[in-house]
Short mmCIF file of C-alpha atoms and ligand atoms in Angstrom, two decimals:
data_model
loop_
_atom_site.label_atom_id
_atom_site.label_comp_id
_atom_site.label_asym_id
_atom_site.label_seq_id
_atom_site.Cartn_x
_atom_site.Cartn_y
_atom_site.Cartn_z
CA MET A 69 95.48 -41.33 -74.16
CA ARG A 70 93.81 -38.60 -72.10
CA ARG A 71 91.06 -36.64 -73.84
CA ILE A 72 90.23 -33.00 -73.20
CA LEU A 73 86.83 -31.66 -74.22
CA VAL A 74 86.53 -27.91 -74.67
CA ILE A 75 82.83 -27.22 -74.44
CA GLY A 76 81.20 -23.91 -75.35
CA ILE A 77 78.37 -23.30 -72.84
CA GLY A 78 76.85 -20.06 -74.15
CA THR A 79 76.76 -16.75 -72.36
CA GLY A 80 74.80 -17.09 -69.16
CA ASN A 81 71.56 -18.83 -70.07
CA PRO A 82 71.68 -22.57 -69.31
CA GLU A 83 69.34 -23.03 -72.28
CA HIS A 84 72.16 -21.96 -74.60
CA VAL A 85 73.80 -25.33 -73.97
CA THR A 86 73.53 -27.57 -77.04
CA ILE A 87 72.62 -31.25 -77.06
CA GLU A 88 76.13 -31.97 -78.33
CA ALA A 89 77.50 -30.15 -75.26
CA ILE A 90 75.20 -32.09 -72.91
CA ASN A 91 76.41 -35.38 -74.38
CA ALA A 92 80.01 -34.24 -74.09
CA LEU A 93 79.55 -33.18 -70.44
CA ASN A 94 78.17 -36.61 -69.65
CA SER A 95 81.08 -38.35 -71.35
CA ALA A 96 83.63 -36.65 -69.09
CA ASP A 97 85.18 -38.15 -65.98
CA VAL A 98 86.10 -34.73 -64.63
CA LEU A 99 84.68 -31.25 -65.23
CA PHE A 100 87.26 -28.55 -64.48
CA ILE A 101 85.59 -25.50 -62.94
CA PRO A 102 87.54 -22.23 -62.58
CA THR A 103 86.88 -20.07 -59.55
CA LYS A 104 87.56 -16.39 -60.05
CA GLY A 105 86.84 -14.89 -56.68
CA ALA A 106 83.69 -13.44 -55.16
CA LYS A 107 82.92 -10.91 -57.90
CA LYS A 108 82.73 -13.55 -60.58
CA ALA A 109 80.88 -16.01 -58.35
CA ASP A 110 77.82 -15.62 -60.63
CA LEU A 111 79.83 -17.05 -63.53
CA ALA A 112 80.93 -20.08 -61.53
CA GLU A 113 77.29 -20.45 -60.44
CA THR A 114 76.12 -20.52 -64.11
CA ARG A 115 78.52 -23.40 -64.74
CA ARG A 116 77.24 -25.22 -61.66
CA GLU A 117 73.64 -24.70 -62.73
CA ILE A 118 74.46 -26.22 -66.13
CA ILE A 119 76.01 -29.22 -64.38
CA ARG A 120 73.00 -29.58 -62.04
CA ARG A 121 70.57 -29.47 -64.94
CA TYR A 122 72.29 -31.61 -67.51
CA VAL A 123 74.88 -33.94 -66.00
CA THR A 124 73.15 -37.24 -65.28
CA ASN A 125 76.25 -39.46 -65.36
CA SER A 126 76.91 -40.22 -61.70
CA ALA A 127 80.54 -41.07 -62.50
CA THR A 128 81.23 -37.50 -63.66
CA ARG A 129 82.78 -35.34 -60.96
CA SER A 130 83.74 -31.66 -60.74
CA VAL A 131 87.11 -30.31 -59.72
CA ASP A 132 87.50 -26.61 -58.85
CA TYR A 133 90.71 -24.82 -59.61
CA GLN A 134 91.79 -21.31 -58.74
CA LEU A 135 92.34 -19.26 -61.89
CA PRO A 136 95.27 -16.85 -61.41
CA VAL A 137 94.66 -13.16 -61.98
CA ARG A 138 96.44 -11.39 -64.85
CA ASN A 139 98.89 -8.73 -63.69
CA ALA A 140 97.15 -5.68 -65.18
CA ALA A 141 99.94 -3.47 -63.75
CA ASP A 142 102.50 -4.92 -66.18
CA PRO A 143 103.31 -2.02 -68.56
CA SER A 144 103.57 -4.56 -71.42
CA TYR A 145 100.08 -5.96 -72.13
CA GLN A 146 101.59 -8.83 -74.14
CA ARG A 147 104.01 -9.85 -71.42
CA GLY A 148 101.23 -9.65 -68.80
CA VAL A 149 99.07 -12.04 -70.87
CA ASP A 150 102.00 -14.33 -71.67
CA ASP A 151 102.96 -14.69 -67.98
CA TRP A 152 99.32 -15.30 -67.08
CA HIS A 153 99.00 -18.02 -69.73
CA ALA A 154 102.22 -19.63 -68.50
CA ALA A 155 100.77 -19.81 -64.97
CA ILE A 156 97.54 -21.38 -66.27
CA THR A 157 99.56 -23.84 -68.37
CA ARG A 158 101.18 -25.19 -65.20
CA ILE A 159 97.79 -25.50 -63.49
CA TYR A 160 96.29 -27.41 -66.45
CA GLN A 161 99.24 -29.76 -66.57
CA ASP A 162 98.87 -30.55 -62.85
CA LEU A 163 95.11 -31.05 -63.23
CA PHE A 164 95.60 -33.53 -66.09
CA LEU A 165 98.30 -35.50 -64.26
CA ASN A 166 96.62 -35.50 -60.85
CA GLU A 167 92.92 -35.69 -61.68
CA LEU A 168 92.76 -37.79 -64.88
CA GLY A 169 93.77 -41.41 -65.39
CA GLU A 170 95.83 -42.20 -68.48
CA ASP A 171 92.66 -42.81 -70.51
CA GLY A 172 90.55 -40.28 -68.62
CA THR A 173 88.42 -37.54 -70.14
CA GLY A 174 88.45 -34.02 -68.74
CA ALA A 175 86.27 -31.12 -69.81
CA PHE A 176 86.48 -27.34 -69.67
CA LEU A 177 83.20 -25.42 -69.74
CA VAL A 178 84.10 -22.36 -71.77
CA TRP A 179 81.99 -19.21 -71.65
CA GLY A 180 80.34 -18.57 -75.04
CA ASP A 181 82.42 -20.34 -77.65
CA PRO A 182 86.09 -21.34 -77.31
CA MET A 183 87.10 -19.66 -80.59
CA LEU A 184 86.15 -16.14 -79.55
CA TYR A 185 88.46 -14.16 -77.25
CA ASP A 186 89.18 -17.20 -75.16
CA SER A 187 92.58 -18.75 -74.61
CA THR A 188 91.70 -22.26 -73.46
CA LEU A 189 92.72 -23.78 -76.83
CA ARG A 190 95.88 -21.68 -76.97
CA ILE A 191 96.87 -22.72 -73.46
CA LEU A 192 96.17 -26.39 -74.20
CA GLU A 193 98.69 -26.13 -77.04
CA ARG A 194 101.21 -24.73 -74.54
CA VAL A 195 100.58 -27.67 -72.22
CA ARG A 196 101.14 -30.04 -75.13
CA ALA A 197 104.32 -28.21 -76.16
CA ALA A 198 105.65 -28.41 -72.60
CA GLY A 199 105.71 -32.17 -73.13
CA GLY A 200 104.83 -33.44 -69.65
CA VAL A 201 101.48 -34.96 -70.56
CA GLU A 202 99.87 -36.26 -73.77
CA PHE A 203 96.25 -35.73 -74.69
CA GLU A 204 93.86 -35.17 -77.59
CA VAL A 205 91.44 -32.26 -77.82
CA ARG A 206 87.86 -32.03 -79.03
CA VAL A 207 85.91 -28.77 -79.29
CA ILE A 208 82.15 -28.39 -78.94
CA ALA A 209 80.87 -25.08 -80.33
CA GLY A 210 78.74 -22.78 -78.19
CA ILE A 211 76.61 -19.66 -78.59
CA THR A 212 78.81 -16.56 -78.49
CA SER A 213 78.09 -13.19 -76.93
CA ILE A 214 77.97 -11.76 -80.47
CA GLN A 215 75.09 -14.08 -81.35
CA ALA A 216 73.37 -13.29 -78.04
CA LEU A 217 73.79 -9.54 -78.76
CA CYS A 218 72.28 -9.76 -82.24
CA ALA A 219 69.44 -11.99 -81.05
CA ALA A 220 68.61 -9.60 -78.20
CA HIS A 221 68.47 -6.65 -80.63
CA ARG A 222 66.77 -8.71 -83.36
CA ILE A 223 69.35 -7.58 -85.94
CA PRO A 224 71.59 -9.28 -88.48
CA LEU A 225 75.26 -8.80 -87.62
CA ASN A 226 76.28 -7.52 -91.05
CA LEU A 227 74.79 -5.08 -93.52
CA VAL A 228 74.12 -6.73 -96.91
CA GLY A 229 77.42 -7.92 -98.42
CA LYS A 230 79.54 -5.87 -95.97
CA PRO A 231 82.31 -6.90 -93.58
CA VAL A 232 82.26 -6.80 -89.79
CA GLU A 233 85.23 -6.30 -87.52
CA ILE A 234 85.56 -7.95 -84.12
CA THR A 235 87.84 -5.99 -81.84
CA THR A 236 88.50 -4.99 -78.25
CA GLY A 237 87.62 -1.77 -76.47
CA ARG A 238 91.33 -0.99 -76.30
CA ARG A 239 91.67 -1.03 -80.09
CA LEU A 240 88.28 0.21 -81.26
CA ALA A 241 89.45 3.76 -81.99
CA GLU A 242 92.07 2.42 -84.45
CA SER A 243 89.35 1.28 -86.83
CA PHE A 244 85.86 2.66 -86.25
CA PRO A 245 84.50 4.51 -88.20
CA GLU A 246 87.40 5.28 -90.59
CA LYS A 247 88.54 1.75 -91.50
CA SER A 248 85.55 -0.28 -90.38
CA ARG A 249 81.89 0.67 -90.72
CA ALA A 250 80.73 -2.15 -88.44
CA SER A 251 82.73 -3.11 -85.37
CA VAL A 252 81.86 -5.39 -82.49
CA ALA A 253 83.74 -4.34 -79.37
CA MET A 254 84.35 -6.85 -76.59
CA LEU A 255 86.37 -6.75 -73.38
CA ASP A 256 85.83 -3.00 -73.11
CA GLY A 257 86.72 -1.88 -69.60
CA GLU A 258 87.17 1.73 -70.68
CA GLN A 259 83.89 2.41 -72.51
CA ALA A 260 85.68 3.22 -75.76
CA PHE A 261 82.38 4.04 -77.50
CA ALA A 262 82.07 7.18 -75.40
CA LYS A 263 85.10 8.74 -77.14
CA ILE A 264 83.69 8.26 -80.66
CA ASP A 265 81.99 11.42 -81.84
CA ASP A 266 80.74 10.45 -85.30
CA PRO A 267 77.20 11.89 -85.51
CA GLU A 268 75.91 9.08 -87.76
CA ALA A 269 77.17 6.09 -85.75
CA GLU A 270 74.60 3.73 -84.28
CA ILE A 271 75.19 1.54 -81.22
CA PHE A 272 73.64 -1.80 -80.24
CA TRP A 273 74.74 -2.43 -76.65
CA GLY A 274 74.04 -5.36 -74.35
CA ALA A 275 75.09 -6.50 -70.87
CA TYR A 276 74.59 -9.82 -69.02
CA LEU A 277 73.18 -11.16 -72.29
CA GLY A 278 71.26 -14.38 -71.96
CA SER A 279 70.93 -14.06 -68.19
CA GLU A 280 67.96 -12.86 -66.17
CA HIS A 281 69.75 -9.51 -65.74
CA GLU A 282 70.09 -8.83 -69.47
CA ILE A 283 70.03 -5.13 -70.45
CA VAL A 284 69.99 -3.82 -74.02
CA ILE A 285 70.08 -0.28 -75.38
CA SER A 286 70.28 0.82 -79.02
CA GLY A 287 70.08 3.97 -81.11
CA ASN A 288 72.17 6.85 -82.37
CA LEU A 289 75.50 6.72 -80.51
CA GLN A 290 75.58 10.40 -79.55
CA GLU A 291 72.00 10.28 -78.27
CA LYS A 292 72.47 7.03 -76.29
CA LYS A 293 76.05 7.40 -75.02
CA GLN A 294 75.18 8.97 -71.69
CA GLU A 295 72.30 6.60 -70.99
CA ILE A 296 74.57 3.60 -71.63
CA LEU A 297 77.36 5.00 -69.43
CA GLU A 298 74.95 5.60 -66.57
CA THR A 299 73.12 2.28 -66.96
CA ARG A 300 76.42 0.42 -67.12
CA ALA A 301 77.82 2.12 -64.01
CA ARG A 302 74.62 1.44 -62.04
CA ALA A 303 74.46 -2.23 -63.08
CA ARG A 304 78.13 -2.77 -62.33
CA ALA A 305 77.74 -1.29 -58.85
CA GLU A 306 74.66 -3.43 -58.22
CA HIS A 307 76.14 -6.76 -59.34
CA GLY A 308 79.80 -6.12 -58.50
CA TRP A 309 80.83 -7.03 -62.07
CA ILE A 310 79.66 -6.54 -65.64
CA MET A 311 80.15 -8.15 -69.03
CA ASP A 312 79.03 -6.02 -71.94
CA ILE A 313 79.47 -5.99 -75.69
CA TYR A 314 78.30 -3.73 -78.49
CA LEU A 315 78.10 -3.32 -82.22
CA LEU A 316 78.92 0.10 -83.66
CA ARG A 317 77.66 0.65 -87.15
CA LYS A 318 77.62 3.41 -89.71
CA GLY A 319 75.77 3.19 -93.02
CA ALA A 320 72.92 1.11 -94.36
CA ASP A 321 72.22 -1.88 -96.56
CA PHE A 322 73.07 -1.06 -100.22
CA ASP A 323 74.31 2.51 -99.50
CA ASP A 324 77.57 1.96 -101.40
CA GLU A 325 76.01 0.32 -104.47
CA ALA A 326 76.25 2.20 -107.77
C1 LIG B 437 86.96 -13.24 -72.53
S1 LIG B 437 85.69 -12.78 -73.62
C2 LIG B 437 84.88 -14.30 -73.88
C3 LIG B 437 83.95 -14.30 -75.06
C4 LIG B 437 83.22 -15.64 -75.19
N1 LIG B 437 84.14 -16.71 -75.53
C5 LIG B 437 82.12 -15.59 -76.25
O1 LIG B 437 82.03 -16.50 -77.06
O2 LIG B 437 81.32 -14.65 -76.21
C6 LIG B 437 84.64 -11.90 -72.53
C7 LIG B 437 83.88 -10.78 -73.23
O3 LIG B 437 82.79 -11.35 -73.94
C8 LIG B 437 81.68 -10.50 -73.87
N2 LIG B 437 80.59 -11.23 -73.19
C9 LIG B 437 80.63 -12.52 -72.80
N3 LIG B 437 79.47 -12.90 -72.25
C10 LIG B 437 78.66 -11.82 -72.28
C11 LIG B 437 77.33 -11.57 -71.87
N4 LIG B 437 76.58 -12.53 -71.31
N5 LIG B 437 76.82 -10.34 -72.08
C12 LIG B 437 77.56 -9.37 -72.66
N6 LIG B 437 78.81 -9.54 -73.07
C13 LIG B 437 79.37 -10.75 -72.89
C14 LIG B 437 82.11 -9.25 -73.12
O4 LIG B 437 82.56 -8.30 -74.07
C15 LIG B 437 83.25 -9.77 -72.29
O5 LIG B 437 84.14 -8.74 -71.95
#
């Protein structure tokens, strides 16, 4: 049966790649590499650098595929994502049938870790459900952007004994700071932190984490908001793209203990 490896590669530093991932890369016949257009060329380049550094098996080859773009104009976010996943499902199915022998091993190099805001595993289940091709899946864990953020700021993610929410920029205002006192916001194209006016909130922000362009800013949200907005806009203009993430936090260790 075909085997699909879903390999977490970390968030931009080739040194994030684990030994387990290196062994998995070298066990693959084909590495599937998404291309996302010129703006995200740096991301494709990180994957290529990982392959250059670590893949020593001369029988392993790379196959590029064009990742479709989600229709952001669809008024229904869910339908937009569903249609996008359906298009990727068809591409995966073709890749498996055309590029892998019946006992071949293919691998996806997933940014960060496949369990965090990534749909590779979800889409693989759609391919399986579609029934045209059989395969088994193995996942190799990677360093996530949340870990890279906390490492860059030298902070633990949680306050002692307290929960942490992981959410998107789109939904941050639903929870922080009323329902959640610690929220990690990812995929934030609208800078949702800027609309939060709690005077006690702290922010730990990071962009291009793990890469040579890494930027981090932290402090009281109201005091740092403007600096982050300006830094982010400048960096985005310079590189043509940005990936950023932040932890918003209110409170301290032990402040709700009797
Ligand atoms: C589609 S999600 C993928 C997350 C990934 N699977 C992970 O484990 O981190 C993309 C989001 O992750 C965050 N992200 C990923 N890599 C990052 C990096 N190097 N620096 C800052 N944020 C990053 C950003 O919030 C970005 O919008």
